[in-house]
Amino acid sequence: MLNNKKLVIAIDGFSSCGKSTFAKAIASKLGYIYIDSGAMYRAITLYCIQKNLISEQGIDADKLKLLLHEINIGFIYNPHSQTYETWLNGTSVEEAIRGIEVSNQVSAVSQIKEVRQKLVALQQEMGKTGGIVMDGRDIGTVVFPQADIKLFMTASSDVRAKRRYDELLEKQVSVSLNEIKENIEKRDHLDQTREESPLRKAEDAVLLDNSFMTPTEQMDWFMDLIHPKN
Ligand code: DC
């Protein structure tokens, strides 16, 4: 399937099931660019927090819509960490967008139609020349419906909560396992039931449940998928 064509690979699925780790590994193996579309929704959420657009009454969507034109999001390579970092209006926000405050608000922000329109257009521009692995919720359904390869990833919510917990522990962020599980289940629900581009498996996406798979097993599975042995 590979030949020399630079593929568009779309990876969708539930929160914290290892999409970005897997997508990064695939991009590095194939020499492709990796784009974390969730980071873009997180960056807009951080912007809302910075501008006090979120209160107990919810998000001031009208004000956000008026300000959308002044939000610039991009990915810039950091030679020290050797990774691409998310930038928002001239500042690296890679750390700030991963905190629990952004996690708790991001589903609500990502339901706003105009937010999605802006980010989908940007994502399509980034994928124009192929050679890209993008992960998110609507990549195979809305952003790249013609993607060459579509994966839909899932894992049990217990496994996902534990993975996220270990990740945060490593970064010395203190939250309880229960709090994380609740956040994940709430986001699953909001992502699947929202009106705008709900999370769903594209008909032609291949399902991958990685609850009990190691990263090496996943990569072997993927390489078999794109280079079938027979
Ligand atoms: O992948 P993540 O958990 O960092 O994504 C954060 C949130 O952004 C997630 O709750 C849903 C939303 N999202 C989305 O609506 N569409 C995408 N393509 C990617 C993420």
PDB file of C-alpha atoms and ligand atoms in Angstrom:
ATOM      1  CA  MET A   1       0.000   0.000   0.000  1.00  0.00           C
ATOM      2  CA  LEU A   2       2.891   2.365   0.725  1.00  0.00           C
ATOM      3  CA  ASN A   3       4.799   2.600  -2.614  1.00  0.00           C
ATOM      4  CA  ASN A   4       6.320   6.073  -2.608  1.00  0.00           C
ATOM      5  CA  LYS A   5       3.117   7.933  -2.051  1.00  0.00           C
ATOM      6  CA  LYS A   6       3.046  10.186   0.982  1.00  0.00           C
ATOM      7  CA  LEU A   7      -0.011   9.009   2.839  1.00  0.00           C
ATOM      8  CA  VAL A   8      -2.529  10.795   4.990  1.00  0.00           C
ATOM      9  CA  ILE A   9      -3.085   8.715   8.123  1.00  0.00           C
ATOM     10  CA  ALA A  10      -6.076   9.605  10.312  1.00  0.00           C
ATOM     11  CA  ILE A  11      -6.260   8.315  13.879  1.00  0.00           C
ATOM     12  CA  ASP A  12      -9.405   8.880  15.910  1.00  0.00           C
ATOM     13  CA  GLY A  13     -10.638   7.475  19.170  1.00  0.00           C
ATOM     14  CA  PHE A  14     -11.416   8.029  22.818  1.00  0.00           C
ATOM     15  CA  SER A  15      -9.395  10.246  25.198  1.00  0.00           C
ATOM     16  CA  SER A  16      -6.219   8.847  26.689  1.00  0.00           C
ATOM     17  CA  CYS A  17      -6.085   5.624  24.755  1.00  0.00           C
ATOM     18  CA  GLY A  18      -2.579   6.303  23.500  1.00  0.00           C
ATOM     19  CA  LYS A  19      -3.506   7.874  20.168  1.00  0.00           C
ATOM     20  CA  SER A  20      -0.798  10.508  20.275  1.00  0.00           C
ATOM     21  CA  THR A  21       1.966   8.143  21.403  1.00  0.00           C
ATOM     22  CA  PHE A  22       1.026   5.730  18.637  1.00  0.00           C
ATOM     23  CA  ALA A  23       0.595   8.482  16.031  1.00  0.00           C
ATOM     24  CA  LYS A  24       4.024   9.926  16.927  1.00  0.00           C
ATOM     25  CA  ALA A  25       5.636   6.485  16.656  1.00  0.00           C
ATOM     26  CA  ILE A  26       4.058   5.923  13.216  1.00  0.00           C
ATOM     27  CA  ALA A  27       5.155   9.381  12.023  1.00  0.00           C
ATOM     28  CA  SER A  28       8.693   8.763  13.188  1.00  0.00           C
ATOM     29  CA  LYS A  29       8.805   5.298  11.599  1.00  0.00           C
ATOM     30  CA  LEU A  30       7.562   6.587   8.226  1.00  0.00           C
ATOM     31  CA  GLY A  31       9.353   9.977   8.357  1.00  0.00           C
ATOM     32  CA  TYR A  32       6.029  11.814   8.381  1.00  0.00           C
ATOM     33  CA  ILE A  33       4.797  14.910  10.191  1.00  0.00           C
ATOM     34  CA  TYR A  34       2.659  14.341  13.289  1.00  0.00           C
ATOM     35  CA  ILE A  35      -0.155  16.741  14.156  1.00  0.00           C
ATOM     36  CA  ASP A  36      -1.972  16.585  17.495  1.00  0.00           C
ATOM     37  CA  SER A  37      -5.357  18.133  16.667  1.00  0.00           C
ATOM     38  CA  GLY A  38      -6.486  17.876  20.312  1.00  0.00           C
ATOM     39  CA  ALA A  39      -3.654  20.251  21.238  1.00  0.00           C
ATOM     40  CA  MET A  40      -5.265  22.848  18.973  1.00  0.00           C
ATOM     41  CA  TYR A  41      -8.618  22.582  20.798  1.00  0.00           C
ATOM     42  CA  ARG A  42      -6.702  22.723  24.077  1.00  0.00           C
ATOM     43  CA  ALA A  43      -4.867  25.882  22.959  1.00  0.00           C
ATOM     44  CA  ILE A  44      -8.170  27.650  22.219  1.00  0.00           C
ATOM     45  CA  THR A  45      -9.441  26.523  25.624  1.00  0.00           C
ATOM     46  CA  LEU A  46      -6.350  27.987  27.290  1.00  0.00           C
ATOM     47  CA  TYR A  47      -6.957  31.217  25.403  1.00  0.00           C
ATOM     48  CA  CYS A  48     -10.538  31.279  26.812  1.00  0.00           C
ATOM     49  CA  ILE A  49      -9.184  30.812  30.331  1.00  0.00           C
ATOM     50  CA  GLN A  50      -6.568  33.546  29.836  1.00  0.00           C
ATOM     51  CA  LYS A  51      -9.213  35.968  28.538  1.00  0.00           C
ATOM     52  CA  ASN A  52     -11.697  35.090  31.311  1.00  0.00           C
ATOM     53  CA  LEU A  53     -14.246  33.835  28.818  1.00  0.00           C
ATOM     54  CA  ILE A  54     -15.210  30.916  31.075  1.00  0.00           C
ATOM     55  CA  SER A  55     -17.354  31.456  34.154  1.00  0.00           C
ATOM     56  CA  GLU A  56     -19.757  29.377  36.217  1.00  0.00           C
ATOM     57  CA  GLN A  57     -22.383  30.131  33.582  1.00  0.00           C
ATOM     58  CA  GLY A  58     -20.205  28.472  30.953  1.00  0.00           C
ATOM     59  CA  ILE A  59     -18.268  29.820  27.977  1.00  0.00           C
ATOM     60  CA  ASP A  60     -18.968  33.220  26.517  1.00  0.00           C
ATOM     61  CA  ALA A  61     -19.227  31.755  23.017  1.00  0.00           C
ATOM     62  CA  ASP A  62     -20.335  35.013  21.388  1.00  0.00           C
ATOM     63  CA  LYS A  63     -17.257  36.835  22.605  1.00  0.00           C
ATOM     64  CA  LEU A  64     -15.011  33.926  21.658  1.00  0.00           C
ATOM     65  CA  LYS A  65     -16.393  33.925  18.107  1.00  0.00           C
ATOM     66  CA  LEU A  66     -15.502  37.619  17.768  1.00  0.00           C
ATOM     67  CA  LEU A  67     -11.979  36.948  19.002  1.00  0.00           C
ATOM     68  CA  LEU A  68     -11.264  33.806  16.958  1.00  0.00           C
ATOM     69  CA  HIS A  69      -9.462  35.788  14.227  1.00  0.00           C
ATOM     70  CA  GLU A  70      -6.794  36.848  16.706  1.00  0.00           C
ATOM     71  CA  ILE A  71      -5.932  33.299  17.783  1.00  0.00           C
ATOM     72  CA  ASN A  72      -2.817  31.917  16.091  1.00  0.00           C
ATOM     73  CA  ILE A  73      -1.943  28.307  16.692  1.00  0.00           C
ATOM     74  CA  GLY A  74       1.026  26.413  15.326  1.00  0.00           C
ATOM     75  CA  PHE A  75       3.582  23.704  16.038  1.00  0.00           C
ATOM     76  CA  ILE A  76       7.262  24.606  16.382  1.00  0.00           C
ATOM     77  CA  TYR A  77      10.162  22.190  16.730  1.00  0.00           C
ATOM     78  CA  ASN A  78      12.089  22.452  20.007  1.00  0.00           C
ATOM     79  CA  PRO A  79      15.627  21.144  19.405  1.00  0.00           C
ATOM     80  CA  HIS A  80      16.184  20.614  23.158  1.00  0.00           C
ATOM     81  CA  SER A  81      13.247  18.283  23.693  1.00  0.00           C
ATOM     82  CA  GLN A  82      13.392  17.153  20.038  1.00  0.00           C
ATOM     83  CA  THR A  83       9.633  17.414  19.806  1.00  0.00           C
ATOM     84  CA  TYR A  84       7.130  19.731  18.197  1.00  0.00           C
ATOM     85  CA  GLU A  85       5.483  22.044  20.709  1.00  0.00           C
ATOM     86  CA  THR A  86       2.122  23.767  20.499  1.00  0.00           C
ATOM     87  CA  TRP A  87       2.310  27.560  20.260  1.00  0.00           C
ATOM     88  CA  LEU A  88      -0.463  30.035  20.946  1.00  0.00           C
ATOM     89  CA  ASN A  89      -0.026  33.652  19.865  1.00  0.00           C
ATOM     90  CA  GLY A  90       3.755  33.602  20.040  1.00  0.00           C
ATOM     91  CA  THR A  91       4.203  31.539  23.226  1.00  0.00           C
ATOM     92  CA  SER A  92       4.833  27.842  23.752  1.00  0.00           C
ATOM     93  CA  VAL A  93       1.845  26.449  25.643  1.00  0.00           C
ATOM     94  CA  GLU A  94       2.786  22.773  25.450  1.00  0.00           C
ATOM     95  CA  GLU A  95       2.770  22.353  29.260  1.00  0.00           C
ATOM     96  CA  ALA A  96      -0.111  24.678  30.071  1.00  0.00           C
ATOM     97  CA  ILE A  97      -2.572  22.937  27.736  1.00  0.00           C
ATOM     98  CA  ARG A  98      -2.106  19.562  29.482  1.00  0.00           C
ATOM     99  CA  GLY A  99      -3.327  20.680  32.937  1.00  0.00           C
ATOM    100  CA  ILE A 100      -6.600  19.556  34.502  1.00  0.00           C
ATOM    101  CA  GLU A 101      -8.165  23.025  34.169  1.00  0.00           C
ATOM    102  CA  VAL A 102      -7.893  22.917  30.374  1.00  0.00           C
ATOM    103  CA  SER A 103      -8.910  19.220  30.342  1.00  0.00           C
ATOM    104  CA  ASN A 104     -12.080  20.039  32.235  1.00  0.00           C
ATOM    105  CA  GLN A 105     -13.166  22.782  29.802  1.00  0.00           C
ATOM    106  CA  VAL A 106     -11.926  21.542  26.444  1.00  0.00           C
ATOM    107  CA  SER A 107     -14.962  19.419  25.527  1.00  0.00           C
ATOM    108  CA  ALA A 108     -17.237  22.432  25.933  1.00  0.00           C
ATOM    109  CA  VAL A 109     -14.987  24.670  23.827  1.00  0.00           C
ATOM    110  CA  SER A 110     -14.686  22.030  21.121  1.00  0.00           C
ATOM    111  CA  GLN A 111     -18.468  21.933  20.714  1.00  0.00           C
ATOM    112  CA  ILE A 112     -18.555  25.448  19.290  1.00  0.00           C
ATOM    113  CA  LYS A 113     -19.153  25.271  15.544  1.00  0.00           C
ATOM    114  CA  GLU A 114     -16.972  28.263  14.646  1.00  0.00           C
ATOM    115  CA  VAL A 115     -14.075  26.865  16.688  1.00  0.00           C
ATOM    116  CA  ARG A 116     -14.298  23.608  14.749  1.00  0.00           C
ATOM    117  CA  GLN A 117     -14.557  25.388  11.393  1.00  0.00           C
ATOM    118  CA  LYS A 118     -11.408  27.382  12.109  1.00  0.00           C
ATOM    119  CA  LEU A 119      -9.399  24.378  13.270  1.00  0.00           C
ATOM    120  CA  VAL A 120     -10.620  21.963  10.576  1.00  0.00           C
ATOM    121  CA  ALA A 121      -9.556  24.467   7.871  1.00  0.00           C
ATOM    122  CA  LEU A 122      -6.122  24.789   9.484  1.00  0.00           C
ATOM    123  CA  GLN A 123      -5.774  21.003   9.795  1.00  0.00           C
ATOM    124  CA  GLN A 124      -6.743  20.454   6.148  1.00  0.00           C
ATOM    125  CA  GLU A 125      -4.128  23.000   5.094  1.00  0.00           C
ATOM    126  CA  MET A 126      -1.495  21.152   7.154  1.00  0.00           C
ATOM    127  CA  GLY A 127      -2.348  17.848   5.444  1.00  0.00           C
ATOM    128  CA  LYS A 128      -2.467  19.159   1.880  1.00  0.00           C
ATOM    129  CA  THR A 129       0.795  17.612   0.749  1.00  0.00           C
ATOM    130  CA  GLY A 130       0.384  14.255   2.525  1.00  0.00           C
ATOM    131  CA  GLY A 131       3.046  12.549   4.624  1.00  0.00           C
ATOM    132  CA  ILE A 132       1.082  13.313   7.750  1.00  0.00           C
ATOM    133  CA  VAL A 133      -0.298  11.448  10.746  1.00  0.00           C
ATOM    134  CA  MET A 134      -3.038  13.375  12.537  1.00  0.00           C
ATOM    135  CA  ASP A 135      -4.907  12.231  15.605  1.00  0.00           C
ATOM    136  CA  GLY A 136      -8.159  13.501  17.096  1.00  0.00           C
ATOM    137  CA  ARG A 137     -11.889  12.795  17.099  1.00  0.00           C
ATOM    138  CA  ASP A 138     -13.093  13.743  13.622  1.00  0.00           C
ATOM    139  CA  ILE A 139     -10.013  13.276  11.471  1.00  0.00           C
ATOM    140  CA  GLY A 140     -11.271  10.282   9.475  1.00  0.00           C
ATOM    141  CA  THR A 141     -14.853  11.557   9.319  1.00  0.00           C
ATOM    142  CA  VAL A 142     -14.572  15.330   8.767  1.00  0.00           C
ATOM    143  CA  VAL A 143     -10.995  16.594   8.364  1.00  0.00           C
ATOM    144  CA  PHE A 144      -9.695  13.931   5.952  1.00  0.00           C
ATOM    145  CA  PRO A 145     -12.640  11.803   4.808  1.00  0.00           C
ATOM    146  CA  GLN A 146     -10.399  10.625   1.923  1.00  0.00           C
ATOM    147  CA  ALA A 147      -7.484   9.634   4.205  1.00  0.00           C
ATOM    148  CA  ASP A 148      -5.423   6.711   2.904  1.00  0.00           C
ATOM    149  CA  ILE A 149      -5.516   4.937   6.267  1.00  0.00           C
ATOM    150  CA  LYS A 150      -7.999   5.425   9.081  1.00  0.00           C
ATOM    151  CA  LEU A 151      -7.644   3.938  12.536  1.00  0.00           C
ATOM    152  CA  PHE A 152     -10.158   4.118  15.368  1.00  0.00           C
ATOM    153  CA  MET A 153      -8.587   3.461  18.755  1.00  0.00           C
ATOM    154  CA  THR A 154     -10.207   2.450  21.992  1.00  0.00           C
ATOM    155  CA  ALA A 155      -9.306   0.937  25.381  1.00  0.00           C
ATOM    156  CA  SER A 156     -11.243   0.390  28.608  1.00  0.00           C
ATOM    157  CA  SER A 157     -11.758   3.509  30.767  1.00  0.00           C
ATOM    158  CA  ASP A 158      -9.886   1.858  33.693  1.00  0.00           C
ATOM    159  CA  VAL A 159      -6.843   1.208  31.551  1.00  0.00           C
ATOM    160  CA  ARG A 160      -6.987   4.731  30.105  1.00  0.00           C
ATOM    161  CA  ALA A 161      -7.334   6.391  33.533  1.00  0.00           C
ATOM    162  CA  LYS A 162      -4.375   4.451  34.885  1.00  0.00           C
ATOM    163  CA  ARG A 163      -2.194   5.431  31.909  1.00  0.00           C
ATOM    164  CA  ARG A 164      -3.084   9.101  32.273  1.00  0.00           C
ATOM    165  CA  TYR A 165      -2.529   8.914  36.048  1.00  0.00           C
ATOM    166  CA  ASP A 166       0.981   7.467  35.561  1.00  0.00           C
ATOM    167  CA  GLU A 167       1.746  10.171  32.982  1.00  0.00           C
ATOM    168  CA  LEU A 168       0.690  12.948  35.361  1.00  0.00           C
ATOM    169  CA  LEU A 169       2.528  11.347  38.302  1.00  0.00           C
ATOM    170  CA  GLU A 170       5.685  11.415  36.229  1.00  0.00           C
ATOM    171  CA  LYS A 171       5.141  15.135  35.673  1.00  0.00           C
ATOM    172  CA  GLN A 172       4.516  15.472  39.431  1.00  0.00           C
ATOM    173  CA  VAL A 173       0.971  16.696  38.939  1.00  0.00           C
ATOM    174  CA  SER A 174      -1.138  15.543  41.866  1.00  0.00           C
ATOM    175  CA  VAL A 175      -4.629  14.328  40.983  1.00  0.00           C
ATOM    176  CA  SER A 176      -6.512  11.243  42.080  1.00  0.00           C
ATOM    177  CA  LEU A 177      -7.100   8.235  39.847  1.00  0.00           C
ATOM    178  CA  ASN A 178     -10.829   8.652  40.443  1.00  0.00           C
ATOM    179  CA  GLU A 179     -10.812  12.269  39.349  1.00  0.00           C
ATOM    180  CA  ILE A 180      -9.072  11.260  36.129  1.00  0.00           C
ATOM    181  CA  LYS A 181     -11.480   8.400  35.439  1.00  0.00           C
ATOM    182  CA  GLU A 182     -14.426  10.729  35.958  1.00  0.00           C
ATOM    183  CA  ASN A 183     -12.910  13.321  33.624  1.00  0.00           C
ATOM    184  CA  ILE A 184     -12.294  10.674  30.943  1.00  0.00           C
ATOM    185  CA  GLU A 185     -15.821   9.250  31.147  1.00  0.00           C
ATOM    186  CA  LYS A 186     -17.360  12.709  31.079  1.00  0.00           C
ATOM    187  CA  ARG A 187     -15.306  13.611  28.021  1.00  0.00           C
ATOM    188  CA  ASP A 188     -16.216  10.327  26.273  1.00  0.00           C
ATOM    189  CA  HIS A 189     -19.859  11.164  26.772  1.00  0.00           C
ATOM    190  CA  LEU A 190     -19.558  14.794  25.618  1.00  0.00           C
ATOM    191  CA  ASP A 191     -17.387  13.855  22.628  1.00  0.00           C
ATOM    192  CA  GLN A 192     -19.869  11.216  21.447  1.00  0.00           C
ATOM    193  CA  THR A 193     -23.061  13.168  22.013  1.00  0.00           C
ATOM    194  CA  ARG A 194     -22.144  16.678  20.861  1.00  0.00           C
ATOM    195  CA  GLU A 195     -23.968  18.055  17.850  1.00  0.00           C
ATOM    196  CA  GLU A 196     -20.909  19.244  15.959  1.00  0.00           C
ATOM    197  CA  SER A 197     -18.780  16.404  14.534  1.00  0.00           C
ATOM    198  CA  PRO A 198     -19.392  13.875  17.319  1.00  0.00           C
ATOM    199  CA  LEU A 199     -16.761  11.228  17.903  1.00  0.00           C
ATOM    200  CA  ARG A 200     -17.643   8.180  15.825  1.00  0.00           C
ATOM    201  CA  LYS A 201     -15.796   5.528  13.909  1.00  0.00           C
ATOM    202  CA  ALA A 202     -15.719   6.180  10.154  1.00  0.00           C
ATOM    203  CA  GLU A 203     -17.184   3.221   8.297  1.00  0.00           C
ATOM    204  CA  ASP A 204     -13.881   2.531   6.584  1.00  0.00           C
ATOM    205  CA  ALA A 205     -11.747   2.939   9.746  1.00  0.00           C
ATOM    206  CA  VAL A 206      -9.965  -0.070  11.221  1.00  0.00           C
ATOM    207  CA  LEU A 207     -10.730  -0.640  14.914  1.00  0.00           C
ATOM    208  CA  LEU A 208      -7.831  -1.051  17.337  1.00  0.00           C
ATOM    209  CA  ASP A 209      -8.528  -1.920  20.997  1.00  0.00           C
ATOM    210  CA  ASN A 210      -5.151  -1.591  22.665  1.00  0.00           C
ATOM    211  CA  SER A 211      -6.212  -2.295  26.287  1.00  0.00           C
ATOM    212  CA  PHE A 212      -3.819  -5.209  26.453  1.00  0.00           C
ATOM    213  CA  MET A 213      -1.271  -4.393  23.777  1.00  0.00           C
ATOM    214  CA  THR A 214       2.292  -3.167  24.189  1.00  0.00           C
ATOM    215  CA  PRO A 215       3.595  -0.341  21.967  1.00  0.00           C
ATOM    216  CA  THR A 216       5.656  -2.891  19.993  1.00  0.00           C
ATOM    217  CA  GLU A 217       2.613  -5.095  19.397  1.00  0.00           C
ATOM    218  CA  GLN A 218       0.685  -2.080  18.162  1.00  0.00           C
ATOM    219  CA  MET A 219       3.427  -1.096  15.729  1.00  0.00           C
ATOM    220  CA  ASP A 220       3.709  -4.670  14.419  1.00  0.00           C
ATOM    221  CA  TRP A 221      -0.059  -4.680  13.933  1.00  0.00           C
ATOM    222  CA  PHE A 222       0.115  -1.395  12.029  1.00  0.00           C
ATOM    223  CA  MET A 223       3.003  -2.442   9.791  1.00  0.00           C
ATOM    224  CA  ASP A 224       1.076  -5.633   8.938  1.00  0.00           C
ATOM    225  CA  LEU A 225      -1.903  -3.460   8.055  1.00  0.00           C
ATOM    226  CA  ILE A 226      -0.005  -1.288   5.589  1.00  0.00           C
ATOM    227  CA  HIS A 227       2.334  -4.018   4.307  1.00  0.00           C
ATOM    228  CA  PRO A 228       0.260  -7.204   4.412  1.00  0.00           C
ATOM    229  CA  LYS A 229       2.583 -10.207   4.228  1.00  0.00           C
ATOM    230  CA  ASN A 230       0.331 -12.085   1.834  1.00  0.00           C
TER     231      ASN A 230
HETATM  232  O1   DC B   1      -6.908  14.393  22.258  1.00  0.00           O
HETATM  233  P1   DC B   1      -7.134  15.285  23.487  1.00  0.00           P
HETATM  234  O2   DC B   1      -7.685  14.559  24.675  1.00  0.00           O
HETATM  235  O3   DC B   1      -5.960  16.122  23.808  1.00  0.00           O
HETATM  236  O4   DC B   1      -8.294  16.282  22.988  1.00  0.00           O
HETATM  237  C1   DC B   1      -8.804  17.266  23.829  1.00  0.00           C
HETATM  238  C2   DC B   1     -10.270  17.515  23.531  1.00  0.00           C
HETATM  239  O5   DC B   1     -10.399  18.136  22.252  1.00  0.00           O
HETATM  240  C3   DC B   1     -11.176  16.310  23.523  1.00  0.00           C
HETATM  241  O6   DC B   1     -11.933  16.239  24.712  1.00  0.00           O
HETATM  242  C4   DC B   1     -12.099  16.503  22.362  1.00  0.00           C
HETATM  243  C5   DC B   1     -11.527  17.629  21.572  1.00  0.00           C
HETATM  244  N1   DC B   1     -11.109  17.264  20.224  1.00  0.00           N
HETATM  245  C6   DC B   1     -12.045  17.363  19.228  1.00  0.00           C
HETATM  246  O7   DC B   1     -13.198  17.705  19.492  1.00  0.00           O
HETATM  247  N2   DC B   1     -11.702  17.096  17.942  1.00  0.00           N
HETATM  248  C7   DC B   1     -10.455  16.721  17.641  1.00  0.00           C
HETATM  249  N3   DC B   1     -10.127  16.477  16.355  1.00  0.00           N
HETATM  250  C8   DC B   1      -9.476  16.588  18.663  1.00  0.00           C
HETATM  251  C9   DC B   1      -9.855  16.859  19.948  1.00  0.00           C
END
